[in-house]
Structure formats: structure tokens, C-alpha cells
mmCIF file of C-alpha atoms in Angstrom:
data_model
loop_
_atom_site.group_PDB
_atom_site.id
_atom_site.type_symbol
_atom_site.label_atom_id
_atom_site.label_comp_id
_atom_site.label_asym_id
_atom_site.label_seq_id
_atom_site.Cartn_x
_atom_site.Cartn_y
_atom_site.Cartn_z
ATOM 1 C CA MET H 1413 -0.165 -0.185 -0.005
ATOM 2 C CA GLU H 1414 1.793 3.229 -0.496
ATOM 3 C CA SER H 1415 2.345 6.689 1.728
ATOM 4 C CA ALA H 1416 -0.006 8.671 0.795
ATOM 5 C CA LEU H 1417 -3.217 6.187 1.667
ATOM 6 C CA ASN H 1418 -1.089 4.418 4.279
ATOM 7 C CA ASP H 1419 -0.761 8.586 5.839
ATOM 8 C CA ALA H 1420 -5.369 8.829 5.076
ATOM 9 C CA ILE H 1421 -5.573 5.826 7.078
ATOM 10 C CA ALA H 1422 -3.171 7.292 10.031
ATOM 11 C CA GLN H 1423 -5.043 10.380 10.109
ATOM 12 C CA ILE H 1424 -8.538 8.464 10.709
ATOM 13 C CA GLU H 1425 -7.864 6.387 13.404
ATOM 14 C CA ARG H 1426 -6.012 9.510 14.671
ATOM 15 C CA ALA H 1427 -8.981 11.583 14.263
ATOM 16 C CA LYS H 1428 -11.464 8.665 15.703
ATOM 17 C CA ALA H 1429 -9.829 9.060 18.907
ATOM 18 C CA ALA H 1430 -9.148 12.967 19.120
ATOM 19 C CA GLY H 1431 -13.063 13.521 17.701
ATOM 20 C CA SER H 1432 -14.281 14.532 14.490
ATOM 21 C CA PRO H 1433 -14.910 17.629 11.964
ATOM 22 C CA ILE H 1434 -18.311 19.168 12.522
ATOM 23 C CA VAL H 1435 -20.218 19.109 8.230
ATOM 24 C CA HIS H 1436 -22.789 20.723 7.301
ATOM 25 C CA SER H 1437 -24.305 20.363 4.182
ATOM 26 C CA PHE H 1438 -25.929 22.492 1.731
ATOM 27 C CA PHE H 1439 -27.798 20.484 -1.416
ATOM 28 C CA ASP H 1440 -28.682 22.193 -4.610
ATOM 29 C CA GLU H 1441 -31.445 20.788 -6.307
ATOM 30 C CA PRO H 1442 -31.520 22.361 -9.697
ATOM 31 C CA THR H 1443 -27.511 21.086 -10.033
ATOM 32 C CA ASN H 1444 -28.288 17.710 -7.431
ATOM 33 C CA THR H 1445 -24.827 19.531 -5.795
ATOM 34 C CA ALA H 1446 -23.925 19.230 -2.552
ATOM 35 C CA THR H 1447 -22.178 21.850 -0.627
ATOM 36 C CA TYR H 1448 -20.393 20.955 2.741
ATOM 37 C CA VAL H 1449 -19.110 23.609 5.333
ATOM 38 C CA VAL H 1450 -16.432 20.933 7.554
ATOM 39 C CA TRP H 1451 -15.365 22.930 10.510
ATOM 40 C CA ASP H 1452 -13.515 22.034 13.845
ATOM 41 C CA ALA H 1453 -15.374 22.288 16.798
ATOM 42 C CA ALA H 1454 -12.339 23.575 18.665
ATOM 43 C CA THR H 1455 -10.574 26.364 16.855
ATOM 44 C CA ARG H 1456 -13.977 27.678 14.717
ATOM 45 C CA LYS H 1457 -11.740 27.125 11.848
ATOM 46 C CA ALA H 1458 -13.787 25.837 8.590
ATOM 47 C CA ALA H 1459 -13.730 24.590 5.207
ATOM 48 C CA ILE H 1460 -15.855 25.142 2.309
ATOM 49 C CA VAL H 1461 -16.356 22.449 -0.300
ATOM 50 C CA ASP H 1462 -17.523 22.228 -3.849
ATOM 51 C CA SER H 1463 -19.487 25.608 -3.553
ATOM 52 C CA VAL H 1464 -21.993 26.582 -6.110
ATOM 53 C CA LEU H 1465 -22.972 29.856 -7.630
ATOM 54 C CA ASP H 1466 -26.797 29.787 -9.330
ATOM 55 C CA PHE H 1467 -27.205 30.786 -12.633
ATOM 56 C CA ASP H 1468 -30.108 30.726 -15.394
ATOM 57 C CA ALA H 1469 -28.793 29.309 -18.265
ATOM 58 C CA ALA H 1470 -31.780 30.596 -20.439
ATOM 59 C CA ALA H 1471 -31.469 34.731 -19.054
ATOM 60 C CA GLY H 1472 -27.601 34.127 -18.210
ATOM 61 C CA ARG H 1473 -28.037 35.648 -15.035
ATOM 62 C CA THR H 1474 -25.941 34.093 -11.691
ATOM 63 C CA ARG H 1475 -27.095 34.729 -8.262
ATOM 64 C CA THR H 1476 -26.097 33.983 -4.763
ATOM 65 C CA ALA H 1477 -28.309 32.455 -2.667
ATOM 66 C CA SER H 1478 -27.076 29.370 -2.247
ATOM 67 C CA ALA H 1479 -23.659 31.000 -1.459
ATOM 68 C CA ASP H 1480 -24.981 33.364 0.496
ATOM 69 C CA ALA H 1481 -26.966 30.284 2.879
ATOM 70 C CA VAL H 1482 -23.381 29.067 3.528
ATOM 71 C CA ILE H 1483 -22.214 32.345 4.433
ATOM 72 C CA ALA H 1484 -25.094 32.728 6.768
ATOM 73 C CA TYR H 1485 -24.507 29.783 8.000
ATOM 74 C CA VAL H 1486 -20.628 30.431 8.489
ATOM 75 C CA ARG H 1487 -21.333 34.072 10.078
ATOM 76 C CA GLY H 1488 -23.879 32.008 12.597
ATOM 77 C CA ASN H 1489 -21.324 30.101 13.747
ATOM 78 C CA GLY H 1490 -18.394 32.458 14.322
ATOM 79 C CA LEU H 1491 -16.716 30.568 12.142
ATOM 80 C CA THR H 1492 -13.068 31.450 9.849
ATOM 81 C CA VAL H 1493 -12.719 29.373 6.804
ATOM 82 C CA ASP H 1494 -9.520 28.847 6.077
ATOM 83 C CA TRP H 1495 -9.807 27.041 2.968
ATOM 84 C CA LEU H 1496 -12.498 26.971 -0.182
ATOM 85 C CA LEU H 1497 -11.789 23.285 -1.414
ATOM 86 C CA GLU H 1498 -12.586 21.764 -5.360
ATOM 87 C CA THR H 1499 -13.136 18.669 -5.499
ATOM 88 C CA HIS H 1500 -12.540 19.155 -9.836
ATOM 89 C CA ALA H 1501 -13.688 21.503 -12.146
ATOM 90 C CA HIS H 1502 -17.285 20.939 -11.846
ATOM 91 C CA ALA H 1503 -19.248 20.731 -15.693
ATOM 92 C CA ASP H 1504 -22.630 21.039 -14.038
ATOM 93 C CA HIS H 1505 -22.430 24.104 -11.827
ATOM 94 C CA LEU H 1506 -20.384 26.839 -11.548
ATOM 95 C CA SER H 1507 -18.657 27.681 -8.495
ATOM 96 C CA ALA H 1508 -19.068 30.457 -6.024
ATOM 97 C CA ALA H 1509 -15.587 30.535 -4.433
ATOM 98 C CA PRO H 1510 -14.387 33.755 -5.865
ATOM 99 C CA TYR H 1511 -17.752 35.444 -4.153
ATOM 100 C CA LEU H 1512 -17.033 33.621 -0.557
ATOM 101 C CA GLN H 1513 -13.933 34.297 -0.344
ATOM 102 C CA LYS H 1514 -14.443 37.797 -0.958
ATOM 103 C CA GLU H 1515 -16.961 37.762 2.061
ATOM 104 C CA LEU H 1516 -15.456 34.711 4.139
ATOM 105 C CA GLY H 1517 -11.699 35.060 2.708
ATOM 106 C CA GLY H 1518 -9.849 31.475 3.126
ATOM 107 C CA GLN H 1519 -7.168 29.761 0.172
ATOM 108 C CA LEU H 1520 -8.844 27.986 -2.797
ATOM 109 C CA ALA H 1521 -7.382 24.986 -3.694
ATOM 110 C CA ILE H 1522 -7.562 22.554 -6.389
ATOM 111 C CA GLY H 1523 -5.794 19.545 -7.508
ATOM 112 C CA ARG H 1524 -2.742 20.021 -10.014
ATOM 113 C CA GLU H 1525 -3.736 18.255 -12.168
ATOM 114 C CA ILE H 1526 -6.397 21.441 -13.476
ATOM 115 C CA ILE H 1527 -3.214 22.790 -15.145
ATOM 116 C CA ARG H 1528 -4.113 19.673 -18.104
ATOM 117 C CA VAL H 1529 -7.722 20.869 -17.482
ATOM 118 C CA GLN H 1530 -6.663 24.371 -18.774
ATOM 119 C CA ASN H 1531 -4.811 23.503 -21.601
ATOM 120 C CA VAL H 1532 -7.910 20.836 -22.788
ATOM 121 C CA PHE H 1533 -10.444 23.354 -22.789
ATOM 122 C CA GLY H 1534 -8.756 26.394 -23.185
ATOM 123 C CA LYS H 1535 -8.306 25.561 -26.207
ATOM 124 C CA ILE H 1536 -11.891 24.041 -27.444
ATOM 125 C CA PHE H 1537 -13.314 27.778 -25.937
ATOM 126 C CA ASN H 1538 -10.490 29.545 -27.407
ATOM 127 C CA ALA H 1539 -9.692 31.551 -24.443
ATOM 128 C CA GLY H 1540 -6.681 33.599 -25.738
ATOM 129 C CA THR H 1541 -3.484 34.260 -24.044
ATOM 130 C CA ASP H 1542 -5.222 36.472 -21.241
ATOM 131 C CA PHE H 1543 -5.730 33.297 -19.964
ATOM 132 C CA GLU H 1544 -3.239 31.860 -18.208
ATOM 133 C CA ARG H 1545 -2.873 27.722 -17.996
ATOM 134 C CA ASP H 1546 -0.671 27.459 -14.467
ATOM 135 C CA GLY H 1547 -3.225 27.305 -12.838
ATOM 136 C CA SER H 1548 -2.558 30.615 -11.115
ATOM 137 C CA GLU H 1549 -6.246 31.480 -10.401
ATOM 138 C CA PHE H 1550 -6.274 29.199 -7.058
ATOM 139 C CA ASP H 1551 -4.286 29.854 -4.752
ATOM 140 C CA ARG H 1552 -3.217 26.535 -3.673
ATOM 141 C CA LEU H 1553 -2.989 23.300 -5.948
ATOM 142 C CA PHE H 1554 -2.638 20.292 -4.220
ATOM 143 C CA ASP H 1555 -0.464 17.436 -5.231
ATOM 144 C CA ASP H 1556 -1.503 13.475 -3.901
ATOM 145 C CA GLY H 1557 -0.729 13.412 -0.871
ATOM 146 C CA ASP H 1558 -0.338 16.977 0.177
ATOM 147 C CA ARG H 1559 -1.150 17.572 3.982
ATOM 148 C CA PHE H 1560 -2.640 20.862 5.083
ATOM 149 C CA ALA H 1561 -5.233 21.220 8.330
ATOM 150 C CA ILE H 1562 -8.046 23.423 9.043
ATOM 151 C CA GLY H 1563 -7.823 24.795 13.059
ATOM 152 C CA ASP H 1564 -6.574 21.466 14.804
ATOM 153 C CA ILE H 1565 -7.786 18.805 11.976
ATOM 154 C CA GLU H 1566 -5.252 17.277 9.910
ATOM 155 C CA ALA H 1567 -5.888 16.896 5.878
ATOM 156 C CA ILE H 1568 -5.021 15.188 2.916
ATOM 157 C CA ALA H 1569 -5.223 15.166 -0.459
ATOM 158 C CA LEU H 1570 -5.346 11.811 -2.700
ATOM 159 C CA HIS H 1571 -5.333 12.186 -6.237
ATOM 160 C CA VAL H 1572 -8.348 9.884 -7.893
ATOM 161 C CA PRO H 1573 -8.572 10.746 -11.764
ATOM 162 C CA GLY H 1574 -10.832 9.132 -14.021
ATOM 163 C CA HIS H 1575 -13.854 11.279 -14.000
ATOM 164 C CA THR H 1576 -11.389 13.963 -14.698
ATOM 165 C CA PRO H 1577 -7.559 14.359 -14.453
ATOM 166 C CA ALA H 1578 -8.007 17.031 -11.888
ATOM 167 C CA ASP H 1579 -10.495 15.098 -9.700
ATOM 168 C CA LEU H 1580 -8.930 14.967 -5.535
ATOM 169 C CA ALA H 1581 -10.707 13.487 -2.277
ATOM 170 C CA TYR H 1582 -10.228 15.629 0.834
ATOM 171 C CA VAL H 1583 -9.336 13.503 3.672
ATOM 172 C CA ILE H 1584 -10.393 16.303 6.285
ATOM 173 C CA GLY H 1585 -10.328 14.548 10.400
ATOM 174 C CA ASP H 1586 -12.003 10.870 9.260
ATOM 175 C CA ALA H 1587 -14.799 12.452 7.039
ATOM 176 C CA VAL H 1588 -13.694 11.908 2.574
ATOM 177 C CA PHE H 1589 -15.119 14.992 0.142
ATOM 178 C CA THR H 1590 -15.012 12.173 -2.735
ATOM 179 C CA GLY H 1591 -16.075 14.627 -5.578
ATOM 180 C CA ASP H 1592 -17.584 12.806 -8.072
ATOM 181 C CA THR H 1593 -15.691 9.852 -8.134
ATOM 182 C CA LEU H 1594 -18.377 8.192 -6.107
ATOM 183 C CA PHE H 1595 -22.029 8.600 -6.195
ATOM 184 C CA MET H 1596 -24.517 6.605 -3.407
ATOM 185 C CA PRO H 1597 -24.075 2.652 -3.693
ATOM 186 C CA ASP H 1598 -27.315 2.342 -5.214
ATOM 187 C CA TYR H 1599 -26.784 4.780 -8.065
ATOM 188 C CA GLY H 1600 -23.255 3.931 -8.716
ATOM 189 C CA THR H 1601 -20.307 6.082 -10.624
ATOM 190 C CA ALA H 1602 -19.450 8.635 -12.654
ATOM 191 C CA ARG H 1603 -19.020 9.153 -16.058
ATOM 192 C CA ALA H 1604 -15.826 8.957 -17.657
ATOM 193 C CA ASP H 1605 -15.800 10.220 -20.720
ATOM 194 C CA PHE H 1606 -15.081 13.961 -20.074
ATOM 195 C CA PRO H 1607 -11.940 15.609 -22.430
ATOM 196 C CA GLY H 1608 -9.208 13.563 -20.129
ATOM 197 C CA GLY H 1609 -11.673 10.796 -18.492
ATOM 198 C CA ASP H 1610 -10.937 8.024 -18.531
ATOM 199 C CA ALA H 1611 -13.101 4.539 -16.763
ATOM 200 C CA ARG H 1612 -10.235 2.095 -16.080
ATOM 201 C CA GLN H 1613 -8.261 5.186 -13.720
ATOM 202 C CA LEU H 1614 -12.099 5.605 -12.321
ATOM 203 C CA TYR H 1615 -11.828 2.198 -11.307
ATOM 204 C CA ARG H 1616 -8.456 2.949 -9.821
ATOM 205 C CA SER H 1617 -9.308 5.269 -8.029
ATOM 206 C CA ILE H 1618 -12.405 3.912 -6.426
ATOM 207 C CA ARG H 1619 -10.563 0.802 -5.427
ATOM 208 C CA ARG H 1620 -7.528 3.470 -3.832
ATOM 209 C CA LEU H 1621 -10.647 4.533 -2.022
ATOM 210 C CA MET H 1622 -12.416 1.331 -0.435
ATOM 211 C CA GLN H 1623 -8.754 0.333 0.905
ATOM 212 C CA LEU H 1624 -9.969 3.133 3.557
ATOM 213 C CA PRO H 1625 -11.412 1.858 6.891
ATOM 214 C CA ASP H 1626 -15.216 0.482 6.499
ATOM 215 C CA GLU H 1627 -16.766 3.166 9.026
ATOM 216 C CA THR H 1628 -15.673 5.803 6.961
ATOM 217 C CA ARG H 1629 -17.725 8.329 6.601
ATOM 218 C CA LEU H 1630 -17.703 9.383 2.572
ATOM 219 C CA PHE H 1631 -19.348 12.920 1.698
ATOM 220 C CA LEU H 1632 -20.347 12.737 -1.874
ATOM 221 C CA CYS H 1633 -20.835 16.117 -4.508
ATOM 222 C CA HIS H 1634 -24.009 14.786 -6.314
ATOM 223 C CA ASP H 1635 -27.181 12.449 -5.544
ATOM 224 C CA TYR H 1636 -29.755 12.109 -8.647
ATOM 225 C CA LYS H 1637 -31.852 9.823 -6.540
ATOM 226 C CA ALA H 1638 -31.533 6.346 -7.453
ATOM 227 C CA ALA H 1639 -35.073 3.830 -8.794
ATOM 228 C CA GLY H 1640 -37.423 3.210 -6.418
ATOM 229 C CA ARG H 1641 -35.888 5.939 -3.668
ATOM 230 C CA ASP H 1642 -37.327 9.061 -2.810
ATOM 231 C CA GLN H 1643 -35.073 11.083 -0.771
ATOM 232 C CA TYR H 1644 -31.841 12.917 -1.804
ATOM 233 C CA VAL H 1645 -28.960 11.124 0.421
ATOM 234 C CA TRP H 1646 -24.781 12.443 0.058
ATOM 235 C CA GLU H 1647 -23.316 10.686 3.075
ATOM 236 C CA THR H 1648 -22.186 7.147 3.323
ATOM 237 C CA THR H 1649 -19.415 5.128 3.972
ATOM 238 C CA VAL H 1650 -16.453 3.395 2.547
ATOM 239 C CA GLY H 1651 -17.909 -0.386 3.893
ATOM 240 C CA ALA H 1652 -21.550 0.284 2.229
ATOM 241 C CA GLN H 1653 -19.674 0.825 -1.518
ATOM 242 C CA ARG H 1654 -17.234 -1.852 -0.759
ATOM 243 C CA VAL H 1655 -20.029 -3.771 -0.384
ATOM 244 C CA GLY H 1656 -23.107 -2.424 -2.400
ATOM 245 C CA ASN H 1657 -22.497 -0.129 -5.148
ATOM 246 C CA VAL H 1658 -24.005 -1.023 -8.353
ATOM 247 C CA HIS H 1659 -21.262 -0.338 -10.301
ATOM 248 C CA VAL H 1660 -18.133 -1.511 -8.469
ATOM 249 C CA HIS H 1661 -19.003 -3.721 -5.577
ATOM 250 C CA GLU H 1662 -15.990 -5.856 -4.132
ATOM 251 C CA GLY H 1663 -15.610 -8.791 -7.000
ATOM 252 C CA VAL H 1664 -16.193 -6.552 -9.622
ATOM 253 C CA ASP H 1665 -13.199 -7.246 -12.587
ATOM 254 C CA GLU H 1666 -11.609 -3.872 -13.518
ATOM 255 C CA ASP H 1667 -12.337 -4.860 -17.748
ATOM 256 C CA ASP H 1668 -15.958 -5.134 -16.725
ATOM 257 C CA PHE H 1669 -15.859 -2.272 -15.107
ATOM 258 C CA VAL H 1670 -14.422 0.109 -18.324
ATOM 259 C CA ALA H 1671 -16.912 -2.072 -20.536
ATOM 260 C CA MET H 1672 -19.575 -1.311 -18.106
ATOM 261 C CA ARG H 1673 -19.050 2.652 -17.973
ATOM 262 C CA THR H 1674 -17.740 2.778 -21.339
ATOM 263 C CA SER H 1675 -21.136 1.645 -22.602
ATOM 264 C CA ARG H 1676 -22.666 3.576 -20.443
ATOM 265 C CA ASP H 1677 -21.337 6.337 -20.588
ATOM 266 C CA ALA H 1678 -21.817 6.610 -24.603
ATOM 267 C CA THR H 1679 -25.925 7.212 -23.668
ATOM 268 C CA LEU H 1680 -25.635 9.760 -22.054
ATOM 269 C CA SER H 1681 -26.599 12.876 -22.959
ATOM 270 C CA MET H 1682 -23.413 16.174 -22.162
ATOM 271 C CA PRO H 1683 -24.312 18.145 -19.062
ATOM 272 C CA LYS H 1684 -26.702 21.043 -19.322
ATOM 273 C CA LEU H 1685 -24.560 22.762 -18.139
ATOM 274 C CA ILE H 1686 -21.215 22.307 -19.471
ATOM 275 C CA LEU H 1687 -20.644 24.910 -21.710
ATOM 276 C CA PRO H 1688 -21.187 27.866 -18.630
ATOM 277 C CA SER H 1689 -19.427 25.520 -16.182
ATOM 278 C CA VAL H 1690 -16.037 24.782 -17.403
ATOM 279 C CA GLN H 1691 -14.846 27.969 -18.873
ATOM 280 C CA VAL H 1692 -16.303 29.613 -15.197
ATOM 281 C CA ASN H 1693 -14.594 26.868 -13.352
ATOM 282 C CA MET H 1694 -11.508 26.419 -15.173
ATOM 283 C CA ARG H 1695 -10.652 29.779 -14.335
ATOM 284 C CA GLY H 1696 -11.570 29.238 -10.566
ATOM 285 C CA GLY H 1697 -14.878 30.177 -10.392
ATOM 286 C CA HIS H 1698 -14.135 33.737 -11.698
ATOM 287 C CA LEU H 1699 -16.312 34.943 -14.612
ATOM 288 C CA PRO H 1700 -14.648 35.852 -18.556
ATOM 289 C CA GLU H 1701 -12.822 39.016 -18.318
ATOM 290 C CA PRO H 1702 -15.698 41.561 -19.462
ATOM 291 C CA GLU H 1703 -15.191 42.537 -23.531
ATOM 292 C CA ALA H 1704 -15.224 46.275 -24.703
ATOM 293 C CA ASN H 1705 -18.623 47.001 -24.454
ATOM 294 C CA GLY H 1706 -18.625 46.506 -20.273
ATOM 295 C CA THR H 1707 -20.708 42.831 -20.867
ATOM 296 C CA ARG H 1708 -19.535 39.671 -20.021
ATOM 297 C CA TYR H 1709 -19.824 36.684 -22.533
ATOM 298 C CA LEU H 1710 -19.563 32.954 -22.453
ATOM 299 C CA LYS H 1711 -18.976 31.386 -26.068
ATOM 300 C CA ILE H 1712 -20.877 28.064 -27.297
ATOM 301 C CA PRO H 1713 -18.092 26.434 -29.921
ATOM 302 C CA LEU H 1714 -19.938 24.109 -32.285
ATOM 303 C CA ASP H 1715 -18.921 20.483 -32.546
ATOM 304 C CA ALA H 1716 -16.015 20.983 -30.332
ATOM 305 C CA LEU H 1717 -16.747 18.216 -27.505
#
């Protein structure tokens, strides 16, 4: 077993003895996205994971209602935000990280492989030379195994590519924020057909996470209510995934998973907000710069995806 995973397991065991972080979730039904505030009760230091900026695609208008609910919670509990964490460059919602950073502070972080994503989509959207493709839109680029802290709570970043090249899982105390790598056990796994995605990498990333202790809490980025389930759910455990994930439970062969995921992805439509989301999120949640008339524009590349 490799060192970063060993470090994560040891951290989880220490956190179970020392006290778990508090995790509060906000679910945005229009984008099926869960945003989290995770915080240390002793120091009241916090991180915000995968925030949402409301976007009306038909009108081309943004709103901050979802982000304002997060701000109200942070201020109401007297928290100090140290980190704004993105698990990857989302294709289904716009990040509210710059707005939250302006209001609450904190460092904006993502995985270092965002540079690959910026290079691919910078070309697709013809972003021009003003768009730096070096990750500089973020304050911190995490590599696999990088350590950080939220108050007295230890945290570590694990690189889990497959859905996109840049996906990270954040292990914060004994809680893991998986991004789109996994969905609820009855729903399965995320697609792997975006540029830079890879179903075989996704399988191996999931197997890596499944080596964490069974009782480890997993907080997911999305839920879509599997058939027969009437409520949204976005928290599970490693053990539940290992035993019950309909796509990748123990015993599922890698080649069989790749074949299933590839054929399934071929039937899926692109996320309805992929074009605005990627243009914004590859910039760290910042909107494109205004043009000569003072208006910001998002592009629609034809036949490019």
C-alpha cells in the first residue's frame, strides 16, 4: 500500500480517537450538488467544499442565494474559513468560490492536474493568451499526499483521477469528500467520458478509496435519487460502497467495469450546464473578463465536445 494512502488511514484512526470534524451540508436541487462546510469545534476554523453559484442559463444571469446560505451558516456559527476546496473543475454547476472568498476569506485550492484541464478546455473555448493555463487562478494546487489542516484537524489530499484528470478526494479528519468519483451505492459511479477522463483510472481510484477503513464517512458531491428511492442522500461509508455499490462493489473485475462504464457513458447526454460551468470553473470560479462594451460573455463552441 502506498504512502499517501497509509497516511490517510493513519489520520482517520487518529481522528476517530481525537474527535471528528463537524460537517454541515447544503443541497442544491437544480444542479443536484452537495456543498459542505466542514469545521473544527475546538478552533472554529472551517473549509467550504464544492460551492454553487446559482445560474439561470436561459437568461444568462447569476445569483448568490445558495452561496449566501453558506455565508449565513458560517457567520452564524462564528467560523473562520481557512480553505475553499474544489474537488475538480465541475461540468454541472458554476463555483461560487470567488464570491465566498471575497466575503469570508480563505485559500482557494484544487488538484495540480487542473493545469491539464485548463490546457484542454482553453483550446476548446479559444480562451486566448489572457487566460493563464498554469493554475494561477487558484491559491494552492495540491499534489497527491499533500497535507494541510483546518484548525487542529489534519487533512490530506488524495488524487483520484478518472472522472476528470484533476479529481481529488479530501480526507479531513475521518471524513472524506469524494467529489464525483463515487455516487451513492444504489446509483453507482460517475461518467468518465469528458476530455481527459478514463474509466480504467476511475476504477483504480475507487479501489484506492475502498482501502480506507469501512466506517470512514464519505460525503458525495451529487445525488440523483436512484430508482425506487424518494429522497436525496449524499452521505455513506466506505464499507457500504465496498459491499453495495451497484457498479463497483468488491468482486467487480476492472475490465468488466471499464466495459460497463464505457457503454453507459455512450448513452449519456452532456450536462446541461457544461459549457458555462467549465468556462468559469477552469478560471477558479471567476467569470470571463468583460469585453469592450463592459459585458461578460460565455462562448458556445460548435462541434467541439
